[in-house]
Structures are given as C-alpha cells and as structure tokens.
Amino acid sequence: MLARIQARRNKHSRPSSPTAPSSDEELEKQRVRHNPYETAQFVLVPMPLRRNAWEEGDAREFDVRSVTYLEDKVKTPSLPSVFQLLTCDLVQVDEPLLTGLCSHPSERIQTALREEQETGEQILPAFIYAVNLCVPAGTATYHWVAYFGIEDVSVLKDTSTPLGKLTEPFFFGDDDEVRNKAFKLIPRIVEGNVMVRKAVGSKPAVLGQKLKHYYTRTERFLEMVVDIGSNKVAQRIVRCAIGCAKSLTVDMMFLLEGDSAETLPEHILGGVRLTNIDFKVKDGQRKVVPTP
C-alpha cells in the first residue's frame, strides 16, 4: 500500500520537493504524528469533544490534483497534512456564532493568548487554523470546530512554492472571495448506512460556491465558519447524518484548490476522522453563550 502510494506520487509530483518522504519507512513514521500539545491546558480546557470521538486523519489516503492534472486529470495521494490537528469542539448555542470560537473571550484560544501576554511564554502553536461547521439541528444549533496548528509559518507565506501561492492569500490576504473560491472539502464515509453514503458522497467540493462562509482573522489565527443552514440541500444531508451519527465514522479533509500549473500539486492542509458522535447524550452538551 505504502509503496504504491509513493510510486504514484513520484510519477506525477515534482521530484525536488523537500517535504516528500523518500521511503516506505519514512511514510510509516509519519502515519501517527506525536501531538506535543495533547496535554496542554488550552487543549483540555474548556472541555473538548470526547477524545475517542475524533482523531487526525491520514492525508496520504486521499487523492488530490497532481502536478500534471491540467493535462491528464490524474490525481495522486497527498503528502502528509500541512497542519497538525490539535483538538475538536462540539458545542451548543442558542443562536449561530458567526464570529466563531477563536475570538470568544471565554474559549480556549483567547484564554491561551491572554496567558501568553501575562507570562511572555509561547503556549499556542505559531499559527492556528480553525474550521468551524455551524450545524442547525431542529431546536438546537451546534458548532463543530477543528483546531489545526503549525509552527513554521514561513511554509504558508513562501509564494515560490505551489502550496504558498495558495496559502499566502488564503491565510494572510484581505479578500474573502479568494478564500471562498479556494477552500475545498474531501468527505468520506468510512462506516455508515447506504443512505448516508449516497447523500454525502466522496467527491471534493469547493464549499464557498454553495455555502456562506464567515472569517475571523488575526496574526495568530484564521477561523472560518461554514454556515450549513445557508443551503437547504446541505442542511438536509447534515440532519440525516446527525440522525445516525452514533453509527457513523466520517473523514473530512480540508485543502485549497489548485487551478493553475503554478498551484499544483495540491496538498491537504489538515484532516479529521469523527467516530460515533452522540448528539443526545455524550457529545455537544457544552453550551457557549455569545459575548455581550
């Protein structure tokens, strides 16, 4: 499996890429990445989503546009994720928080930033990327948030690379429309009934073309809120998934679409696997109140 992934990647990727693993042994080492922040206070407080309900997804299991995609439509496995998954939240709100959780004064990111100012020590990774899905579910509204971190921000700002040509304007630019046109999701139902598999599918989708996005950006983080309720079809699919979430395992990979030779090959930013989410009893019971 790992040998086949490497062979396909070598055929359609730039051979000089300094981040490409060169052997099956290196690929295997990268399968499970140590999270140095796993026991950090900002990860554990407030209470995150139940730990055995989520894990970092393996980007290499997903095909993305290769360097030759515009010529031959060939896709190859992604390199390991650019960001590392830190933690996940699933919270309940009375009304959608379209400014997100990263800027909320009582939530984990702002609490950690205040502590950094008070102590002069770095607590958070150098940059945080948060994907926030705002999910209406009958009488309740949920926010599911995945927090990803990166230490070397220069990787995102280096516009001499295909990755940097996409990430620099996405994370540090002022144009939300550029972000809307670039952000892409690759879903995969690993375990679940046929109806949900058909509804969700596995085709990559540029969500900004179908759903409203809201962005909050600072020097230390970018949070994007994807409003599922802004599209009736998406809302029906998610409600269907919530109804049988306790028996679902779903992967979500997040990336930016490369649509020119200069922005290929694509590279998954981060991903997560969610397993057996229980909206009624175990999960999503923590409530967040909007700030005055």
PDB file of C-alpha atoms in Angstrom:
ATOM      1  CA  MET A   1       0.000   0.000   0.000  1.00  0.00           C
ATOM      2  CA  LEU A   2       2.684   2.485   1.033  1.00  0.00           C
ATOM      3  CA  ALA A   3       4.881   1.507  -1.916  1.00  0.00           C
ATOM      4  CA  ARG A   4       2.002   2.089  -4.348  1.00  0.00           C
ATOM      5  CA  ILE A   5       1.303   5.500  -2.832  1.00  0.00           C
ATOM      6  CA  GLN A   6       4.959   6.509  -3.198  1.00  0.00           C
ATOM      7  CA  ALA A   7       5.175   5.240  -6.790  1.00  0.00           C
ATOM      8  CA  ARG A   8       2.070   7.173  -7.887  1.00  0.00           C
ATOM      9  CA  ARG A   9       3.274  10.298  -6.125  1.00  0.00           C
ATOM     10  CA  ASN A  10       6.739  10.142  -7.713  1.00  0.00           C
ATOM     11  CA  LYS A  11       5.275   9.810 -11.195  1.00  0.00           C
ATOM     12  CA  HIS A  12       3.139  12.934 -11.049  1.00  0.00           C
ATOM     13  CA  SER A  13       4.822  15.136  -8.407  1.00  0.00           C
ATOM     14  CA  ARG A  14       7.813  17.442  -8.569  1.00  0.00           C
ATOM     15  CA  PRO A  15      10.766  15.179  -7.628  1.00  0.00           C
ATOM     16  CA  SER A  16      12.661  18.010  -5.950  1.00  0.00           C
ATOM     17  CA  SER A  17      10.024  18.624  -3.269  1.00  0.00           C
ATOM     18  CA  PRO A  18      11.901  18.815   0.036  1.00  0.00           C
ATOM     19  CA  THR A  19       8.898  17.607   2.025  1.00  0.00           C
ATOM     20  CA  ALA A  20       8.229  14.415   0.071  1.00  0.00           C
ATOM     21  CA  PRO A  21       9.090  11.263   2.052  1.00  0.00           C
ATOM     22  CA  SER A  22      11.629   9.090   0.222  1.00  0.00           C
ATOM     23  CA  SER A  23      10.847   5.599   1.545  1.00  0.00           C
ATOM     24  CA  ASP A  24       8.138   3.352   2.927  1.00  0.00           C
ATOM     25  CA  GLU A  25       9.867   3.537   6.308  1.00  0.00           C
ATOM     26  CA  GLU A  26       9.571   7.324   6.355  1.00  0.00           C
ATOM     27  CA  LEU A  27       5.943   7.096   5.268  1.00  0.00           C
ATOM     28  CA  GLU A  28       5.220   4.712   8.125  1.00  0.00           C
ATOM     29  CA  LYS A  29       6.886   7.012  10.638  1.00  0.00           C
ATOM     30  CA  GLN A  30       4.613   9.828   9.514  1.00  0.00           C
ATOM     31  CA  ARG A  31       1.435   7.765   9.884  1.00  0.00           C
ATOM     32  CA  VAL A  32       0.991   8.666  13.545  1.00  0.00           C
ATOM     33  CA  ARG A  33       2.324  12.102  14.412  1.00  0.00           C
ATOM     34  CA  HIS A  34       3.021  12.990  18.001  1.00  0.00           C
ATOM     35  CA  ASN A  35       0.950  15.959  19.153  1.00  0.00           C
ATOM     36  CA  PRO A  36       3.168  17.964  21.539  1.00  0.00           C
ATOM     37  CA  TYR A  37       0.119  19.949  22.654  1.00  0.00           C
ATOM     38  CA  GLU A  38      -2.040  16.938  23.558  1.00  0.00           C
ATOM     39  CA  THR A  39      -1.889  17.637  27.308  1.00  0.00           C
ATOM     40  CA  ALA A  40      -1.667  21.428  27.056  1.00  0.00           C
ATOM     41  CA  GLN A  41      -4.148  23.376  29.149  1.00  0.00           C
ATOM     42  CA  PHE A  42      -5.643  25.174  26.155  1.00  0.00           C
ATOM     43  CA  VAL A  43      -6.446  21.790  24.568  1.00  0.00           C
ATOM     44  CA  LEU A  44      -8.113  20.379  27.681  1.00  0.00           C
ATOM     45  CA  VAL A  45      -9.981  23.476  28.937  1.00  0.00           C
ATOM     46  CA  PRO A  46     -12.796  24.129  28.231  1.00  0.00           C
ATOM     47  CA  MET A  47     -13.914  20.535  27.834  1.00  0.00           C
ATOM     48  CA  PRO A  48     -13.346  19.496  24.203  1.00  0.00           C
ATOM     49  CA  LEU A  49     -15.230  16.920  22.202  1.00  0.00           C
ATOM     50  CA  ARG A  50     -14.873  13.446  23.745  1.00  0.00           C
ATOM     51  CA  ARG A  51     -11.355  12.300  22.907  1.00  0.00           C
ATOM     52  CA  ASN A  52     -12.267   8.888  21.496  1.00  0.00           C
ATOM     53  CA  ALA A  53     -14.714  10.535  19.080  1.00  0.00           C
ATOM     54  CA  TRP A  54     -12.030  12.155  16.924  1.00  0.00           C
ATOM     55  CA  GLU A  55      -8.523  11.636  15.605  1.00  0.00           C
ATOM     56  CA  GLU A  56      -6.264  13.146  12.984  1.00  0.00           C
ATOM     57  CA  GLY A  57      -6.982  11.817   9.509  1.00  0.00           C
ATOM     58  CA  ASP A  58      -4.212  10.472   7.276  1.00  0.00           C
ATOM     59  CA  ALA A  59      -3.938  12.836   4.311  1.00  0.00           C
ATOM     60  CA  ARG A  60      -1.975  10.280   2.300  1.00  0.00           C
ATOM     61  CA  GLU A  61      -5.081   8.121   1.931  1.00  0.00           C
ATOM     62  CA  PHE A  62      -6.713  10.817  -0.212  1.00  0.00           C
ATOM     63  CA  ASP A  63      -6.017  11.655  -3.838  1.00  0.00           C
ATOM     64  CA  VAL A  64      -5.525  15.283  -4.843  1.00  0.00           C
ATOM     65  CA  ARG A  65      -4.729  17.027  -8.104  1.00  0.00           C
ATOM     66  CA  SER A  66      -1.248  16.086  -9.311  1.00  0.00           C
ATOM     67  CA  VAL A  67       1.277  18.414 -10.914  1.00  0.00           C
ATOM     68  CA  THR A  68       0.052  17.198 -14.331  1.00  0.00           C
ATOM     69  CA  TYR A  69      -3.663  17.385 -13.506  1.00  0.00           C
ATOM     70  CA  LEU A  70      -4.489  20.109 -16.036  1.00  0.00           C
ATOM     71  CA  GLU A  71      -3.046  17.936 -18.793  1.00  0.00           C
ATOM     72  CA  ASP A  72      -4.213  14.440 -17.878  1.00  0.00           C
ATOM     73  CA  LYS A  73      -6.708  14.797 -14.958  1.00  0.00           C
ATOM     74  CA  VAL A  74      -4.556  12.440 -12.879  1.00  0.00           C
ATOM     75  CA  LYS A  75      -4.752  12.600  -9.091  1.00  0.00           C
ATOM     76  CA  THR A  76      -2.159  11.247  -6.663  1.00  0.00           C
ATOM     77  CA  PRO A  77      -2.035  10.774  -2.874  1.00  0.00           C
ATOM     78  CA  SER A  78      -1.455  13.937  -0.886  1.00  0.00           C
ATOM     79  CA  LEU A  79       1.662  14.477   1.159  1.00  0.00           C
ATOM     80  CA  PRO A  80       1.108  14.461   4.954  1.00  0.00           C
ATOM     81  CA  SER A  81      -1.042  17.342   6.210  1.00  0.00           C
ATOM     82  CA  VAL A  82       0.497  20.802   6.362  1.00  0.00           C
ATOM     83  CA  PHE A  83      -1.130  21.472   9.744  1.00  0.00           C
ATOM     84  CA  GLN A  84      -1.486  19.170  12.738  1.00  0.00           C
ATOM     85  CA  LEU A  85      -4.843  18.575  14.399  1.00  0.00           C
ATOM     86  CA  LEU A  86      -4.790  19.872  17.981  1.00  0.00           C
ATOM     87  CA  THR A  87      -8.300  19.292  19.320  1.00  0.00           C
ATOM     88  CA  CYS A  88     -12.004  19.453  18.434  1.00  0.00           C
ATOM     89  CA  ASP A  89     -15.028  21.139  19.971  1.00  0.00           C
ATOM     90  CA  LEU A  90     -18.712  20.339  19.669  1.00  0.00           C
ATOM     91  CA  VAL A  91     -20.772  22.983  21.438  1.00  0.00           C
ATOM     92  CA  GLN A  92     -24.399  24.007  21.560  1.00  0.00           C
ATOM     93  CA  VAL A  93     -25.625  27.586  21.103  1.00  0.00           C
ATOM     94  CA  ASP A  94     -28.975  29.356  21.128  1.00  0.00           C
ATOM     95  CA  GLU A  95     -28.054  31.318  18.008  1.00  0.00           C
ATOM     96  CA  PRO A  96     -25.250  30.775  15.477  1.00  0.00           C
ATOM     97  CA  LEU A  97     -21.905  32.307  16.490  1.00  0.00           C
ATOM     98  CA  LEU A  98     -20.794  33.506  13.081  1.00  0.00           C
ATOM     99  CA  THR A  99     -17.711  35.173  14.557  1.00  0.00           C
ATOM    100  CA  GLY A 100     -16.578  31.731  15.707  1.00  0.00           C
ATOM    101  CA  LEU A 101     -14.965  30.444  18.891  1.00  0.00           C
ATOM    102  CA  CYS A 102     -11.346  31.579  18.433  1.00  0.00           C
ATOM    103  CA  SER A 103     -12.304  35.188  19.194  1.00  0.00           C
ATOM    104  CA  HIS A 104     -14.669  34.309  22.049  1.00  0.00           C
ATOM    105  CA  PRO A 105     -13.081  35.601  25.296  1.00  0.00           C
ATOM    106  CA  SER A 106     -14.087  32.544  27.343  1.00  0.00           C
ATOM    107  CA  GLU A 107     -12.927  29.921  24.862  1.00  0.00           C
ATOM    108  CA  ARG A 108      -9.585  28.149  24.529  1.00  0.00           C
ATOM    109  CA  ILE A 109      -7.728  30.329  22.022  1.00  0.00           C
ATOM    110  CA  GLN A 110      -8.352  33.700  23.678  1.00  0.00           C
ATOM    111  CA  THR A 111      -7.639  32.229  27.116  1.00  0.00           C
ATOM    112  CA  ALA A 112      -4.272  30.956  25.865  1.00  0.00           C
ATOM    113  CA  LEU A 113      -3.421  34.254  24.163  1.00  0.00           C
ATOM    114  CA  ARG A 114      -4.068  36.147  27.400  1.00  0.00           C
ATOM    115  CA  GLU A 115      -1.802  33.735  29.248  1.00  0.00           C
ATOM    116  CA  GLU A 116       0.905  34.280  26.643  1.00  0.00           C
ATOM    117  CA  GLN A 117       0.704  38.029  27.236  1.00  0.00           C
ATOM    118  CA  GLU A 118       0.852  37.582  31.007  1.00  0.00           C
ATOM    119  CA  THR A 119       3.737  35.089  31.078  1.00  0.00           C
ATOM    120  CA  GLY A 120       5.702  36.013  27.967  1.00  0.00           C
ATOM    121  CA  GLU A 121       5.805  32.329  27.028  1.00  0.00           C
ATOM    122  CA  GLN A 122       4.502  30.739  23.845  1.00  0.00           C
ATOM    123  CA  ILE A 123       1.560  28.479  24.631  1.00  0.00           C
ATOM    124  CA  LEU A 124      -0.159  28.101  21.273  1.00  0.00           C
ATOM    125  CA  PRO A 125       1.449  26.990  18.023  1.00  0.00           C
ATOM    126  CA  ALA A 126       2.713  29.889  15.919  1.00  0.00           C
ATOM    127  CA  PHE A 127      -0.499  29.886  13.852  1.00  0.00           C
ATOM    128  CA  ILE A 128      -3.931  28.304  14.289  1.00  0.00           C
ATOM    129  CA  TYR A 129      -6.339  27.362  11.516  1.00  0.00           C
ATOM    130  CA  ALA A 130      -9.859  26.586  12.738  1.00  0.00           C
ATOM    131  CA  VAL A 131     -12.612  25.040  10.613  1.00  0.00           C
ATOM    132  CA  ASN A 132     -15.999  25.692  12.215  1.00  0.00           C
ATOM    133  CA  LEU A 133     -19.143  23.998  10.895  1.00  0.00           C
ATOM    134  CA  CYS A 134     -22.314  25.717  12.107  1.00  0.00           C
ATOM    135  CA  VAL A 135     -24.954  22.988  12.140  1.00  0.00           C
ATOM    136  CA  PRO A 136     -28.671  23.682  12.661  1.00  0.00           C
ATOM    137  CA  ALA A 137     -30.383  20.599  14.075  1.00  0.00           C
ATOM    138  CA  GLY A 138     -34.036  21.186  14.831  1.00  0.00           C
ATOM    139  CA  THR A 139     -34.387  23.180  18.035  1.00  0.00           C
ATOM    140  CA  ALA A 140     -30.623  23.183  18.659  1.00  0.00           C
ATOM    141  CA  THR A 141     -27.679  24.692  16.814  1.00  0.00           C
ATOM    142  CA  TYR A 142     -24.214  23.174  17.091  1.00  0.00           C
ATOM    143  CA  HIS A 143     -20.744  24.378  16.270  1.00  0.00           C
ATOM    144  CA  TRP A 144     -18.222  21.683  15.458  1.00  0.00           C
ATOM    145  CA  VAL A 145     -14.714  23.130  15.390  1.00  0.00           C
ATOM    146  CA  ALA A 146     -11.415  21.515  14.430  1.00  0.00           C
ATOM    147  CA  TYR A 147      -8.291  23.388  15.521  1.00  0.00           C
ATOM    148  CA  PHE A 148      -5.123  22.876  13.488  1.00  0.00           C
ATOM    149  CA  GLY A 149      -1.689  24.246  14.352  1.00  0.00           C
ATOM    150  CA  ILE A 150       1.580  24.920  12.553  1.00  0.00           C
ATOM    151  CA  GLU A 151       4.933  26.091  13.921  1.00  0.00           C
ATOM    152  CA  ASP A 152       6.713  27.174  10.734  1.00  0.00           C
ATOM    153  CA  VAL A 153       4.527  29.938   9.306  1.00  0.00           C
ATOM    154  CA  SER A 154       7.054  30.598   6.534  1.00  0.00           C
ATOM    155  CA  VAL A 155       5.731  27.468   4.805  1.00  0.00           C
ATOM    156  CA  LEU A 156       2.408  29.267   4.351  1.00  0.00           C
ATOM    157  CA  LYS A 157       3.986  32.534   3.190  1.00  0.00           C
ATOM    158  CA  ASP A 158       6.506  31.174   0.690  1.00  0.00           C
ATOM    159  CA  THR A 159       4.945  32.133  -2.645  1.00  0.00           C
ATOM    160  CA  SER A 160       7.746  30.432  -4.574  1.00  0.00           C
ATOM    161  CA  THR A 161       6.008  27.089  -3.928  1.00  0.00           C
ATOM    162  CA  PRO A 162       2.653  25.812  -5.252  1.00  0.00           C
ATOM    163  CA  LEU A 163       1.428  25.499  -1.671  1.00  0.00           C
ATOM    164  CA  GLY A 164       2.472  29.012  -0.711  1.00  0.00           C
ATOM    165  CA  LYS A 165       0.831  30.538  -3.777  1.00  0.00           C
ATOM    166  CA  LEU A 166      -2.468  29.276  -2.361  1.00  0.00           C
ATOM    167  CA  THR A 167      -1.918  29.613   1.383  1.00  0.00           C
ATOM    168  CA  GLU A 168      -0.440  33.130   1.494  1.00  0.00           C
ATOM    169  CA  PRO A 169      -3.560  34.889   0.137  1.00  0.00           C
ATOM    170  CA  PHE A 170      -5.875  32.453   1.906  1.00  0.00           C
ATOM    171  CA  PHE A 171      -4.459  32.869   5.404  1.00  0.00           C
ATOM    172  CA  PHE A 172      -2.993  36.370   5.271  1.00  0.00           C
ATOM    173  CA  GLY A 173      -4.829  38.215   2.484  1.00  0.00           C
ATOM    174  CA  ASP A 174      -7.825  40.527   2.816  1.00  0.00           C
ATOM    175  CA  ASP A 175     -10.082  39.063   0.115  1.00  0.00           C
ATOM    176  CA  ASP A 176     -12.761  36.712   1.447  1.00  0.00           C
ATOM    177  CA  GLU A 177     -13.859  35.948  -2.102  1.00  0.00           C
ATOM    178  CA  VAL A 178     -10.430  34.451  -2.800  1.00  0.00           C
ATOM    179  CA  ARG A 179     -10.899  32.258   0.260  1.00  0.00           C
ATOM    180  CA  ASN A 180     -14.410  31.258  -0.799  1.00  0.00           C
ATOM    181  CA  LYS A 181     -13.182  30.119  -4.212  1.00  0.00           C
ATOM    182  CA  ALA A 182     -10.273  28.108  -2.819  1.00  0.00           C
ATOM    183  CA  PHE A 183     -11.481  26.172   0.243  1.00  0.00           C
ATOM    184  CA  LYS A 184     -12.266  22.568  -0.604  1.00  0.00           C
ATOM    185  CA  LEU A 185     -13.557  19.586   1.370  1.00  0.00           C
ATOM    186  CA  ILE A 186     -12.991  15.916   0.613  1.00  0.00           C
ATOM    187  CA  PRO A 187     -15.513  13.821   2.601  1.00  0.00           C
ATOM    188  CA  ARG A 188     -15.502  10.064   3.098  1.00  0.00           C
ATOM    189  CA  ILE A 189     -17.930   7.852   4.977  1.00  0.00           C
ATOM    190  CA  VAL A 190     -15.774   5.073   6.437  1.00  0.00           C
ATOM    191  CA  GLU A 191     -18.637   3.352   8.250  1.00  0.00           C
ATOM    192  CA  GLY A 192     -22.302   4.155   7.838  1.00  0.00           C
ATOM    193  CA  ASN A 193     -25.530   3.176   6.149  1.00  0.00           C
ATOM    194  CA  VAL A 194     -26.049   3.296   2.398  1.00  0.00           C
ATOM    195  CA  MET A 195     -28.390   6.289   2.510  1.00  0.00           C
ATOM    196  CA  VAL A 196     -25.815   8.495   4.228  1.00  0.00           C
ATOM    197  CA  ARG A 197     -23.026   7.250   1.956  1.00  0.00           C
ATOM    198  CA  LYS A 198     -25.027   8.266  -1.102  1.00  0.00           C
ATOM    199  CA  ALA A 199     -26.040  11.621   0.374  1.00  0.00           C
ATOM    200  CA  VAL A 200     -22.534  12.631   1.468  1.00  0.00           C
ATOM    201  CA  GLY A 201     -20.554  11.019  -1.326  1.00  0.00           C
ATOM    202  CA  SER A 202     -16.786  11.319  -1.667  1.00  0.00           C
ATOM    203  CA  LYS A 203     -16.421  13.964  -4.355  1.00  0.00           C
ATOM    204  CA  PRO A 204     -14.322  17.033  -3.454  1.00  0.00           C
ATOM    205  CA  ALA A 205     -16.398  20.193  -3.151  1.00  0.00           C
ATOM    206  CA  VAL A 206     -15.486  23.879  -3.085  1.00  0.00           C
ATOM    207  CA  LEU A 207     -17.860  24.799  -0.267  1.00  0.00           C
ATOM    208  CA  GLY A 208     -17.692  28.560  -0.796  1.00  0.00           C
ATOM    209  CA  GLN A 209     -19.673  28.117  -4.005  1.00  0.00           C
ATOM    210  CA  LYS A 210     -22.565  26.506  -2.134  1.00  0.00           C
ATOM    211  CA  LEU A 211     -22.484  27.711   1.478  1.00  0.00           C
ATOM    212  CA  LYS A 212     -21.934  31.035   3.209  1.00  0.00           C
ATOM    213  CA  HIS A 213     -18.562  31.411   4.892  1.00  0.00           C
ATOM    214  CA  TYR A 214     -17.582  33.850   7.631  1.00  0.00           C
ATOM    215  CA  TYR A 215     -13.959  34.582   8.505  1.00  0.00           C
ATOM    216  CA  THR A 216     -12.202  35.938  11.582  1.00  0.00           C
ATOM    217  CA  ARG A 217      -8.516  36.635  11.031  1.00  0.00           C
ATOM    218  CA  THR A 218      -5.676  37.859  13.254  1.00  0.00           C
ATOM    219  CA  GLU A 219      -1.892  37.457  13.207  1.00  0.00           C
ATOM    220  CA  ARG A 220      -2.234  34.223  15.194  1.00  0.00           C
ATOM    221  CA  PHE A 221      -5.273  32.523  13.718  1.00  0.00           C
ATOM    222  CA  LEU A 222      -7.776  32.233  10.913  1.00  0.00           C
ATOM    223  CA  GLU A 223     -11.181  30.782  11.735  1.00  0.00           C
ATOM    224  CA  MET A 224     -13.697  30.064   9.043  1.00  0.00           C
ATOM    225  CA  VAL A 225     -17.334  29.433   9.942  1.00  0.00           C
ATOM    226  CA  VAL A 226     -19.202  27.380   7.351  1.00  0.00           C
ATOM    227  CA  ASP A 227     -22.934  28.037   7.692  1.00  0.00           C
ATOM    228  CA  ILE A 228     -24.607  24.720   6.866  1.00  0.00           C
ATOM    229  CA  GLY A 229     -28.001  26.379   7.311  1.00  0.00           C
ATOM    230  CA  SER A 230     -27.370  28.656   4.320  1.00  0.00           C
ATOM    231  CA  ASN A 231     -28.100  25.812   1.901  1.00  0.00           C
ATOM    232  CA  LYS A 232     -31.236  23.683   2.180  1.00  0.00           C
ATOM    233  CA  VAL A 233     -29.727  20.644   0.482  1.00  0.00           C
ATOM    234  CA  ALA A 234     -26.677  20.687   2.767  1.00  0.00           C
ATOM    235  CA  GLN A 235     -28.942  21.157   5.767  1.00  0.00           C
ATOM    236  CA  ARG A 236     -30.976  18.060   4.863  1.00  0.00           C
ATOM    237  CA  ILE A 237     -27.845  15.961   4.347  1.00  0.00           C
ATOM    238  CA  VAL A 238     -26.381  17.010   7.696  1.00  0.00           C
ATOM    239  CA  ARG A 239     -29.649  16.380   9.537  1.00  0.00           C
ATOM    240  CA  CYS A 240     -29.724  12.904   8.022  1.00  0.00           C
ATOM    241  CA  ALA A 241     -26.146  12.316   9.170  1.00  0.00           C
ATOM    242  CA  ILE A 242     -26.863  13.611  12.684  1.00  0.00           C
ATOM    243  CA  GLY A 243     -29.773  11.205  12.982  1.00  0.00           C
ATOM    244  CA  CYS A 244     -27.472   8.215  12.609  1.00  0.00           C
ATOM    245  CA  ALA A 245     -24.227   9.804  13.828  1.00  0.00           C
ATOM    246  CA  LYS A 246     -23.787   7.217  16.592  1.00  0.00           C
ATOM    247  CA  SER A 247     -23.088   4.594  13.927  1.00  0.00           C
ATOM    248  CA  LEU A 248     -21.040   6.789  11.584  1.00  0.00           C
ATOM    249  CA  THR A 249     -17.320   7.135  11.018  1.00  0.00           C
ATOM    250  CA  VAL A 250     -16.543  10.017   8.674  1.00  0.00           C
ATOM    251  CA  ASP A 251     -13.339  11.545   7.359  1.00  0.00           C
ATOM    252  CA  MET A 252     -13.078  15.199   6.359  1.00  0.00           C
ATOM    253  CA  MET A 253     -10.001  16.542   4.602  1.00  0.00           C
ATOM    254  CA  PHE A 254      -9.525  20.271   4.061  1.00  0.00           C
ATOM    255  CA  LEU A 255      -7.425  21.760   1.286  1.00  0.00           C
ATOM    256  CA  LEU A 256      -7.176  24.633  -1.194  1.00  0.00           C
ATOM    257  CA  GLU A 257      -7.967  24.055  -4.846  1.00  0.00           C
ATOM    258  CA  GLY A 258      -5.111  24.345  -7.302  1.00  0.00           C
ATOM    259  CA  ASP A 259      -6.461  25.565 -10.638  1.00  0.00           C
ATOM    260  CA  SER A 260      -3.242  26.503 -12.451  1.00  0.00           C
ATOM    261  CA  ALA A 261       0.125  24.912 -13.161  1.00  0.00           C
ATOM    262  CA  GLU A 262       1.691  27.227 -10.574  1.00  0.00           C
ATOM    263  CA  THR A 263      -0.584  25.949  -7.787  1.00  0.00           C
ATOM    264  CA  LEU A 264      -0.219  22.212  -8.416  1.00  0.00           C
ATOM    265  CA  PRO A 265       0.144  19.650  -6.948  1.00  0.00           C
ATOM    266  CA  GLU A 266      -2.482  20.165  -4.257  1.00  0.00           C
ATOM    267  CA  HIS A 267      -1.617  19.465  -0.639  1.00  0.00           C
ATOM    268  CA  ILE A 268      -4.108  18.694   2.125  1.00  0.00           C
ATOM    269  CA  LEU A 269      -3.951  21.276   4.916  1.00  0.00           C
ATOM    270  CA  GLY A 270      -5.477  19.119   7.640  1.00  0.00           C
ATOM    271  CA  GLY A 271      -7.991  16.411   8.281  1.00  0.00           C
ATOM    272  CA  VAL A 272     -10.044  14.712  10.945  1.00  0.00           C
ATOM    273  CA  ARG A 273     -11.892  11.438  11.478  1.00  0.00           C
ATOM    274  CA  LEU A 274     -15.071  11.586  13.574  1.00  0.00           C
ATOM    275  CA  THR A 275     -16.426   8.390  15.105  1.00  0.00           C
ATOM    276  CA  ASN A 276     -19.817   7.622  16.684  1.00  0.00           C
ATOM    277  CA  ILE A 277     -20.822  11.150  17.708  1.00  0.00           C
ATOM    278  CA  ASP A 278     -23.702  11.047  20.203  1.00  0.00           C
ATOM    279  CA  PHE A 279     -25.537  14.371  19.979  1.00  0.00           C
ATOM    280  CA  LYS A 280     -28.211  13.447  22.528  1.00  0.00           C
ATOM    281  CA  VAL A 281     -26.193  12.164  25.488  1.00  0.00           C
ATOM    282  CA  LYS A 282     -22.388  12.148  25.321  1.00  0.00           C
ATOM    283  CA  ASP A 283     -21.489  14.970  22.947  1.00  0.00           C
ATOM    284  CA  GLY A 284     -22.485  18.531  22.150  1.00  0.00           C
ATOM    285  CA  GLN A 285     -23.838  19.260  25.620  1.00  0.00           C
ATOM    286  CA  ARG A 286     -21.440  22.098  26.456  1.00  0.00           C
ATOM    287  CA  LYS A 287     -23.171  25.421  25.836  1.00  0.00           C
ATOM    288  CA  VAL A 288     -21.488  28.617  24.698  1.00  0.00           C
ATOM    289  CA  VAL A 289     -23.109  31.985  25.310  1.00  0.00           C
ATOM    290  CA  PRO A 290     -22.435  34.904  22.940  1.00  0.00           C
ATOM    291  CA  THR A 291     -20.454  37.800  24.359  1.00  0.00           C
ATOM    292  CA  PRO A 292     -22.459  40.962  25.138  1.00  0.00           C
TER     293      PRO A 292
END
